[in-house]
PDB file of C-alpha atoms in Angstrom:
ATOM      1  CA  MET A   1     -79.069 140.973  10.795  1.00 48.00           C
ATOM      2  CA  PRO A   2     -77.525 143.762  13.638  1.00 55.00           C
ATOM      3  CA  LEU A   3     -77.992 147.465  13.409  1.00 54.00           C
ATOM      4  CA  PRO A   4     -74.475 149.514  12.869  1.00 59.00           C
ATOM      5  CA  ALA A   5     -73.045 150.535  16.049  1.00 59.00           C
ATOM      6  CA  ASP A   6     -73.965 154.133  15.607  1.00 67.00           C
ATOM      7  CA  VAL A   7     -78.455 153.650  14.972  1.00 82.00           C
ATOM      8  CA  PHE A   8     -80.627 153.100  18.033  1.00 89.00           C
ATOM      9  CA  PRO A   9     -82.293 150.152  17.885  1.00 90.00           C
ATOM     10  CA  ALA A  10     -86.017 150.313  18.306  1.00 91.00           C
ATOM     11  CA  LEU A  11     -87.974 150.626  21.767  1.00 95.00           C
ATOM     12  CA  PRO A  12     -88.200 147.138  22.629  1.00 95.00           C
ATOM     13  CA  TYR A  13     -92.369 145.699  23.187  1.00 95.00           C
ATOM     14  CA  VAL A  14     -92.457 144.257  27.010  1.00 95.00           C
ATOM     15  CA  SER A  15     -95.297 141.947  26.870  1.00 90.00           C
ATOM     16  CA  ALA A  16     -95.165 141.215  30.536  1.00 91.00           C
ATOM     17  CA  PRO A  17     -94.276 145.172  32.339  1.00 91.00           C
ATOM     18  CA  HIS A  18     -95.181 143.167  36.401  1.00 90.00           C
ATOM     19  CA  GLN A  19     -92.642 140.634  35.356  1.00 92.00           C
ATOM     20  CA  VAL A  20     -89.571 142.464  36.485  1.00 95.00           C
ATOM     21  CA  LEU A  21     -85.670 140.586  36.449  1.00 95.00           C
ATOM     22  CA  VAL A  22     -84.510 143.109  38.304  1.00 95.00           C
ATOM     23  CA  ASP A  23     -85.502 145.688  40.584  1.00 95.00           C
ATOM     24  CA  ASP A  24     -82.574 147.101  42.111  1.00 95.00           C
ATOM     25  CA  PRO A  25     -83.548 150.579  43.818  1.00 94.00           C
ATOM     26  CA  ALA A  26     -79.334 151.456  44.926  1.00 95.00           C
ATOM     27  CA  PHE A  27     -77.958 149.545  42.169  1.00 96.00           C
ATOM     28  CA  THR A  28     -75.036 151.583  42.166  1.00 95.00           C
ATOM     29  CA  PHE A  29     -72.428 151.958  39.135  1.00 94.00           C
ATOM     30  CA  SER A  30     -68.534 153.086  38.629  1.00 90.00           C
ATOM     31  CA  SER A  31     -68.352 156.714  36.760  1.00 87.00           C
ATOM     32  CA  SER A  32     -64.852 157.943  35.045  1.00 85.00           C
ATOM     33  CA  CYS A  33     -66.682 161.384  35.726  1.00 79.00           C
ATOM     34  CA  ALA A  34     -64.414 163.450  39.392  1.00 69.00           C
ATOM     35  CA  GLY A  35     -67.386 161.347  40.809  1.00 75.00           C
ATOM     36  CA  GLY A  36     -66.321 158.410  40.359  1.00 84.00           C
ATOM     37  CA  GLY A  37     -69.768 156.470  40.370  1.00 89.00           C
ATOM     38  CA  GLY A  38     -73.513 157.431  41.312  1.00 93.00           C
ATOM     39  CA  LEU A  39     -76.238 155.685  43.114  1.00 94.00           C
ATOM     40  CA  ALA A  40     -79.290 155.332  40.654  1.00 95.00           C
ATOM     41  CA  ALA A  41     -83.275 152.857  40.094  1.00 95.00           C
ATOM     42  CA  LEU A  42     -82.133 149.866  38.004  1.00 96.00           C
ATOM     43  CA  ARG A  43     -85.181 147.992  36.462  1.00 97.00           C
ATOM     44  CA  VAL A  44     -84.168 145.296  33.763  1.00 97.00           C
ATOM     45  CA  TRP A  45     -87.210 143.606  31.691  1.00 97.00           C
ATOM     46  CA  ARG A  46     -87.240 140.351  29.175  1.00 96.00           C
ATOM     47  CA  THR A  47     -88.532 141.547  25.288  1.00 95.00           C
ATOM     48  CA  ALA A  48     -90.898 140.206  23.439  1.00 91.00           C
ATOM     49  CA  ASP A  49     -86.831 140.191  21.003  1.00 90.00           C
ATOM     50  CA  GLY A  50     -85.388 137.750  23.791  1.00 91.00           C
ATOM     51  CA  GLY A  51     -83.214 141.075  24.287  1.00 95.00           C
ATOM     52  CA  HIS A  52     -83.517 143.296  27.430  1.00 97.00           C
ATOM     53  CA  LEU A  53     -84.413 147.141  28.030  1.00 97.00           C
ATOM     54  CA  ALA A  54     -82.930 148.871  31.528  1.00 97.00           C
ATOM     55  CA  ILE A  55     -84.247 151.861  33.036  1.00 97.00           C
ATOM     56  CA  VAL A  56     -82.261 153.678  35.107  1.00 97.00           C
ATOM     57  CA  THR A  57     -83.654 156.422  36.840  1.00 95.00           C
ATOM     58  CA  GLU A  58     -81.445 159.256  38.317  1.00 93.00           C
ATOM     59  CA  ARG A  59     -81.665 159.588  41.772  1.00 91.00           C
ATOM     60  CA  SER A  60     -79.305 162.218  42.232  1.00 86.00           C
ATOM     61  CA  LEU A  61     -76.884 160.675  44.581  1.00 88.00           C
ATOM     62  CA  GLY A  62     -72.896 160.425  43.412  1.00 88.00           C
ATOM     63  CA  VAL A  63     -72.073 161.550  39.591  1.00 90.00           C
ATOM     64  CA  SER A  64     -75.813 161.362  37.481  1.00 92.00           C
ATOM     65  CA  VAL A  65     -77.419 158.822  35.050  1.00 93.00           C
ATOM     66  CA  THR A  66     -75.855 160.756  32.015  1.00 92.00           C
ATOM     67  CA  ASN A  67     -72.065 161.483  33.157  1.00 91.00           C
ATOM     68  CA  ALA A  68     -71.797 157.570  33.490  1.00 93.00           C
ATOM     69  CA  ALA A  69     -73.931 156.386  30.360  1.00 93.00           C
ATOM     70  CA  GLU A  70     -71.338 154.816  28.743  1.00 92.00           C
ATOM     71  CA  GLU A  71     -69.844 152.991  32.153  1.00 93.00           C
ATOM     72  CA  ILE A  72     -74.060 151.896  33.066  1.00 95.00           C
ATOM     73  CA  THR A  73     -74.232 150.000  29.408  1.00 94.00           C
ATOM     74  CA  ALA A  74     -71.373 148.799  29.679  1.00 93.00           C
ATOM     75  CA  ALA A  75     -71.784 147.377  32.647  1.00 94.00           C
ATOM     76  CA  LEU A  76     -75.221 145.912  31.522  1.00 96.00           C
ATOM     77  CA  THR A  77     -73.981 144.832  28.927  1.00 94.00           C
ATOM     78  CA  ALA A  78     -71.496 142.398  30.272  1.00 94.00           C
ATOM     79  CA  HIS A  79     -74.655 140.781  32.309  1.00 94.00           C
ATOM     80  CA  LEU A  80     -77.673 140.871  29.659  1.00 94.00           C
ATOM     81  CA  PRO A  81     -77.244 138.449  26.944  1.00 90.00           C
ATOM     82  CA  GLY A  82     -79.009 138.892  23.964  1.00 90.00           C
ATOM     83  CA  PRO A  83     -79.861 143.068  22.921  1.00 92.00           C
ATOM     84  CA  LEU A  84     -80.447 145.183  25.122  1.00 94.00           C
ATOM     85  CA  VAL A  85     -82.086 148.842  25.433  1.00 96.00           C
ATOM     86  CA  VAL A  86     -80.967 150.776  27.672  1.00 97.00           C
ATOM     87  CA  LEU A  87     -83.254 153.989  28.748  1.00 97.00           C
ATOM     88  CA  GLU A  88     -82.945 157.074  31.510  1.00 96.00           C
ATOM     89  CA  HIS A  89     -85.815 158.391  33.184  1.00 95.00           C
ATOM     90  CA  TRP A  90     -85.903 160.867  35.518  1.00 92.00           C
ATOM     91  CA  LEU A  91     -88.857 162.079  37.476  1.00 89.00           C
ATOM     92  CA  PRO A  92     -90.199 165.176  37.850  1.00 85.00           C
ATOM     93  CA  GLY A  93     -88.155 168.291  38.469  1.00 77.00           C
ATOM     94  CA  ASP A  94     -86.211 170.786  36.911  1.00 67.00           C
ATOM     95  CA  GLY A  95     -88.817 172.734  36.305  1.00 67.00           C
ATOM     96  CA  ALA A  96     -90.624 169.525  34.669  1.00 70.00           C
ATOM     97  CA  ASP A  97     -93.814 168.439  35.920  1.00 77.00           C
ATOM     98  CA  HIS A  98     -93.554 164.595  34.097  1.00 82.00           C
ATOM     99  CA  ASP A  99     -91.594 161.570  34.268  1.00 88.00           C
ATOM    100  CA  ARG A 100     -88.768 161.579  30.678  1.00 92.00           C
ATOM    101  CA  LEU A 101     -87.270 159.826  29.087  1.00 95.00           C
ATOM    102  CA  ASP A 102     -84.059 159.400  27.254  1.00 96.00           C
ATOM    103  CA  GLN A 103     -82.743 156.804  25.245  1.00 96.00           C
ATOM    104  CA  VAL A 104     -78.872 155.988  25.264  1.00 96.00           C
ATOM    105  CA  LEU A 105     -76.551 154.501  22.528  1.00 93.00           C
ATOM    106  CA  ALA A 106     -73.094 154.074  23.767  1.00 88.00           C
ATOM    107  CA  PRO A 107     -72.041 152.439  21.573  1.00 83.00           C
ATOM    108  CA  ALA A 108     -67.929 150.788  23.283  1.00 77.00           C
ATOM    109  CA  GLY A 109     -65.207 153.040  22.640  1.00 78.00           C
ATOM    110  CA  ARG A 110     -67.790 155.645  21.387  1.00 81.00           C
ATOM    111  CA  HIS A 111     -69.380 158.821  22.757  1.00 85.00           C
ATOM    112  CA  PRO A 112     -73.046 157.946  23.569  1.00 90.00           C
ATOM    113  CA  ARG A 113     -75.918 159.563  22.012  1.00 92.00           C
ATOM    114  CA  TRP A 114     -79.517 160.421  23.821  1.00 94.00           C
ATOM    115  CA  ARG A 115     -83.013 160.459  22.030  1.00 93.00           C
ATOM    116  CA  ARG A 116     -86.253 161.610  23.992  1.00 94.00           C
ATOM    117  CA  VAL A 117     -88.562 158.936  24.203  1.00 95.00           C
ATOM    118  CA  TRP A 118     -91.189 161.162  25.516  1.00 93.00           C
ATOM    119  CA  PRO A 119     -92.653 162.830  26.171  1.00 94.00           C
ATOM    120  CA  THR A 120     -91.727 164.320  22.697  1.00 92.00           C
ATOM    121  CA  PRO A 121     -93.529 167.141  20.619  1.00 92.00           C
ATOM    122  CA  PRO A 122     -95.436 166.227  17.440  1.00 94.00           C
ATOM    123  CA  ALA A 123     -93.578 168.186  15.454  1.00 95.00           C
ATOM    124  CA  ASN A 124     -90.755 165.548  16.336  1.00 93.00           C
ATOM    125  CA  PRO A 125     -90.128 162.932  13.012  1.00 92.00           C
ATOM    126  CA  ASP A 126     -90.973 159.703  15.800  1.00 92.00           C
ATOM    127  CA  HIS A 127     -93.974 160.887  18.219  1.00 94.00           C
ATOM    128  CA  ALA A 128     -96.287 158.464  16.422  1.00 95.00           C
ATOM    129  CA  ALA A 129     -94.253 155.455  17.397  1.00 95.00           C
ATOM    130  CA  TYR A 130     -93.268 157.880  20.957  1.00 95.00           C
ATOM    131  CA  GLU A 131     -96.567 157.769  21.500  1.00 96.00           C
ATOM    132  CA  GLU A 132     -97.721 153.795  20.528  1.00 96.00           C
ATOM    133  CA  TRP A 133     -94.800 152.592  22.458  1.00 96.00           C
ATOM    134  CA  MET A 134     -95.719 154.445  25.963  1.00 95.00           C
ATOM    135  CA  ARG A 135     -99.181 152.823  25.000  1.00 95.00           C
ATOM    136  CA  SER A 136     -98.542 149.530  25.130  1.00 94.00           C
ATOM    137  CA  CYS A 137     -95.466 149.055  26.908  1.00 93.00           C
ATOM    138  CA  GLY A 138     -94.250 152.347  28.452  1.00 94.00           C
ATOM    139  CA  HIS A 139     -96.160 153.917  31.330  1.00 93.00           C
ATOM    140  CA  ALA A 140     -97.054 150.263  32.611  1.00 94.00           C
ATOM    141  CA  LEU A 141     -93.483 149.754  33.004  1.00 94.00           C
ATOM    142  CA  LEU A 142     -93.424 153.537  34.587  1.00 92.00           C
ATOM    143  CA  ALA A 143     -95.947 152.553  37.103  1.00 90.00           C
ATOM    144  CA  THR A 144     -93.267 149.585  38.485  1.00 82.00           C
ATOM    145  CA  ARG A 145     -90.377 152.083  39.628  1.00 60.00           C
ATOM    146  CA  THR A 146     -89.540 151.585  42.750  1.00 57.00           C
ATOM    147  CA  PRO A 147     -89.034 154.595  45.018  1.00 47.00           C
TER     148      PRO A 147
END
C-alpha cells in the first residue's frame, strides 16, 4: 500500500552503491523561478525495494536545487519507474565543514517539504535511523560523487 502523498518515505537501502545507474555531472533542470533553470550533479541508484534513489548535488550554477525541487522531482518521477526518493546534497561550504543531505518530498500540486538526513543532532527523533542508514549505504553513496 503506498504512503499518503504528505508522508516522507523511509530512506531506501542501496545494496550496490558502486552500481550507479545515472551519473550526470552536468544535469540540467528547468525551474519556474526567475532564473529558468540550473545545473547540478545527478546520481541515481536502484534500491532494494525495486525503486530508485536520486542524489542531486547543488553546483551553484543557476537556480538552486532547493528552488527547483518540484520540477526536478517531477522530471525524475517521469523517467524512473517505481518508488523514488530524492535527496538534495550540499557540499561543504556556506559555513558548514561537512556534506549535508536533505530528503525532498514534492508531490504533484503541493508545496515541497524537506527533512534533514545528514547530519542530524542526537536530539532528532530520527537520529539513530539516519546514522544507521549513513553507515549502511549513505557514506558509500556520497563517496561515488562526481566533481
